[in-house]
């Protein structure tokens, strides 16, 4: 499948940009977060994994500073032309803002990018679905630039930080490090237990035996930039500042739930207090969940996934009727070990651990109930955990 697609991409590349010169191919995965949501910008823990689906890039260096982009996912947009002299943070409106942002970041960090490119992309992650199609584009671009210019001193963790820097400063989304890190450090059949405060991490084998990871995509589109994401992040910062007046603590992730209960009244606004509570409890839950998974206590891990969703719904208020319907229907299905929203929320996807023998029925019953209630279909994907970004061939 991969080789056939690459062949098709190459034909398309030649048709759009002509044949001469060396064309190189790259891949970066998407990611799904198993537990630990909205904790990464609070110095807490996350537990994501890279997927085998992701973004493919073909790229060829140019002699001049022109940039030409084409995405097989946005055929109607056609070839987008630009130049390295026109990298304008927060000005770009189409998808090319993601690769351009990473080029700009390389320059900002002192790595000269002095040739333009012809670039063709194809991704098999549903766009804007919460599986990090944008971080995947950032990382495939980072790996391409490192390879093309021989910046071999840059580690994958450096590239993940560049991706985040680019998203924060070029695209204007104040995301944490989870997505870029999960993609950059992806490892087949393993999830990554990451402490976002210190960036220390541990790989945990995901052995689900007779169960699999099923993603349900709500098809409710959301753009992180226009969602309430930045607002939630600011609220957490305000809550932290209020707590710091009564307790010396570096971030919300450093608080235990008991400590939080002692100091929570320092947070004056009750809604903000609820939101901060999620960040603290979710972090604790994530640490517990990873221990359970490592001990092969999959059912107990699943129960914490369910609790995570409830907290995101009732305390953090980032789910919405689409994600709640998918998850609440999933909870009713036989063979479902755990189910929750994943990613930023406000639309996007849910992640469920479902017994293999129950998957067909799960997709049918959750799918039908969703369509009946919401009025349009959800899409389902049984996914596998894959490796990080790489040059292909
Ligand atoms: C988005 C952001 C991440 C993280 C999640 C919520 O995916 O990019 O940094 O904050 O939302 O857990």
Short mmCIF file of N, CA, C and O and ligand atoms in Angstrom, two decimals, residues 31 33 36-41 46 130 132 164 167 173-180 222 224 229 340-345, ligand 1:
data_model
loop_
_atom_site.label_atom_id
_atom_site.label_comp_id
_atom_site.label_asym_id
_atom_site.label_seq_id
_atom_site.Cartn_x
_atom_site.Cartn_y
_atom_site.Cartn_z
N UNK A 31 -0.78 11.03 15.86
CA UNK A 31 -0.71 10.47 17.20
C UNK A 31 -2.10 10.38 17.82
O UNK A 31 -3.02 11.10 17.43
N UNK A 33 -3.68 10.26 21.87
CA UNK A 33 -3.34 10.29 23.29
C UNK A 33 -4.25 9.32 24.04
O UNK A 33 -5.47 9.41 23.94
N UNK A 36 -4.33 11.62 29.74
CA UNK A 36 -3.50 12.77 30.11
C UNK A 36 -3.82 13.93 29.18
O UNK A 36 -3.01 14.32 28.35
N UNK A 37 -5.04 14.47 29.32
CA UNK A 37 -5.49 15.49 28.36
C UNK A 37 -5.51 16.87 29.01
O UNK A 37 -5.98 17.02 30.14
N UNK A 38 -5.00 17.84 28.28
CA UNK A 38 -4.90 19.21 28.77
C UNK A 38 -4.04 19.28 30.04
O UNK A 38 -4.30 20.06 30.95
N UNK A 39 -3.06 18.43 30.09
CA UNK A 39 -2.09 18.46 31.19
C UNK A 39 -0.74 18.98 30.69
O UNK A 39 0.09 19.39 31.49
N UNK A 40 -0.52 18.94 29.37
CA UNK A 40 0.85 19.20 28.89
C UNK A 40 1.28 20.65 29.02
O UNK A 40 2.47 20.93 29.18
N UNK A 41 0.35 21.59 28.99
CA UNK A 41 0.75 22.98 29.21
C UNK A 41 0.63 23.37 30.68
O UNK A 41 0.72 24.54 31.05
N UNK A 46 1.56 13.06 30.20
CA UNK A 46 0.70 12.63 29.09
C UNK A 46 1.12 11.22 28.70
O UNK A 46 2.22 10.76 29.05
N UNK A 130 -8.16 15.84 15.42
CA UNK A 130 -7.62 15.60 16.76
C UNK A 130 -6.57 14.51 16.79
O UNK A 130 -6.18 14.04 17.85
N UNK A 132 -3.70 15.05 15.28
CA UNK A 132 -2.48 15.82 15.07
C UNK A 132 -1.97 15.82 13.64
O UNK A 132 -0.78 15.64 13.40
N UNK A 164 6.68 22.73 17.97
CA UNK A 164 5.84 23.47 18.93
C UNK A 164 6.09 24.98 18.81
O UNK A 164 5.15 25.77 18.81
N UNK A 167 4.30 26.22 15.82
CA UNK A 167 2.85 26.29 16.00
C UNK A 167 2.46 27.47 16.91
O UNK A 167 1.50 28.18 16.66
N UNK A 173 -1.15 29.13 17.73
CA UNK A 173 -1.84 28.23 18.65
C UNK A 173 -0.87 27.91 19.79
O UNK A 173 0.22 27.39 19.55
N UNK A 174 -1.30 28.19 21.02
CA UNK A 174 -0.40 28.01 22.17
C UNK A 174 -0.38 26.58 22.67
O UNK A 174 -0.58 26.32 23.86
N UNK A 175 -0.19 25.64 21.76
CA UNK A 175 -0.24 24.22 22.13
C UNK A 175 0.92 23.86 23.06
O UNK A 175 1.94 24.56 23.09
N UNK A 176 0.75 22.76 23.79
CA UNK A 176 1.84 22.22 24.59
C UNK A 176 2.75 21.37 23.70
O UNK A 176 2.69 21.45 22.47
N UNK A 177 3.56 20.52 24.34
CA UNK A 177 4.57 19.76 23.59
C UNK A 177 4.09 18.35 23.22
O UNK A 177 4.73 17.66 22.44
N UNK A 178 2.94 17.93 23.76
CA UNK A 178 2.57 16.52 23.60
C UNK A 178 2.58 16.01 22.15
O UNK A 178 3.19 14.98 21.86
N UNK A 179 1.89 16.71 21.26
CA UNK A 179 1.69 16.16 19.91
C UNK A 179 3.02 16.00 19.19
O UNK A 179 3.31 14.96 18.60
N UNK A 180 3.80 17.06 19.21
CA UNK A 180 5.06 17.03 18.48
C UNK A 180 6.01 15.99 19.08
O UNK A 180 6.73 15.30 18.36
N UNK A 222 -13.04 21.33 13.77
CA UNK A 222 -12.67 22.40 14.70
C UNK A 222 -11.30 22.88 14.28
O UNK A 222 -10.45 22.10 13.87
N UNK A 224 -8.08 24.53 15.95
CA UNK A 224 -7.60 24.81 17.31
C UNK A 224 -7.52 26.31 17.56
O UNK A 224 -7.88 26.79 18.63
N UNK A 229 -9.26 26.72 22.94
CA UNK A 229 -8.02 26.14 23.45
C UNK A 229 -7.14 27.18 24.16
O UNK A 229 -6.74 26.99 25.32
N UNK A 340 -12.87 7.51 25.68
CA UNK A 340 -12.77 8.93 26.06
C UNK A 340 -12.50 9.78 24.83
O UNK A 340 -12.11 9.27 23.78
N UNK A 341 -12.74 11.08 24.97
CA UNK A 341 -12.31 11.99 23.91
C UNK A 341 -10.78 12.05 23.94
O UNK A 341 -10.16 11.79 24.97
N UNK A 342 -10.17 12.40 22.81
CA UNK A 342 -8.71 12.51 22.78
C UNK A 342 -8.33 13.79 22.04
O UNK A 342 -9.05 14.22 21.15
N UNK A 343 -7.22 14.39 22.44
CA UNK A 343 -6.78 15.63 21.80
C UNK A 343 -7.40 16.85 22.48
O UNK A 343 -7.80 16.79 23.65
N UNK A 344 -7.51 17.92 21.73
CA UNK A 344 -7.96 19.18 22.33
C UNK A 344 -9.43 19.17 22.72
O UNK A 344 -9.84 19.86 23.64
N UNK A 345 -10.25 18.40 22.00
CA UNK A 345 -11.68 18.38 22.28
C UNK A 345 -12.44 19.35 21.39
O UNK A 345 -11.92 19.73 20.34
C1 LIG B 1 -3.85 19.65 21.53
C2 LIG B 1 -2.52 20.32 21.82
C3 LIG B 1 -1.70 19.53 22.84
C4 LIG B 1 -2.53 19.20 24.07
C5 LIG B 1 -3.90 18.63 23.70
C6 LIG B 1 -4.80 18.46 24.89
O1 LIG B 1 -3.66 18.42 20.90
O2 LIG B 1 -1.78 20.46 20.63
O3 LIG B 1 -0.54 20.23 23.16
O4 LIG B 1 -2.67 20.33 24.88
O5 LIG B 1 -4.56 19.45 22.74
O6 LIG B 1 -4.32 17.48 25.73
#
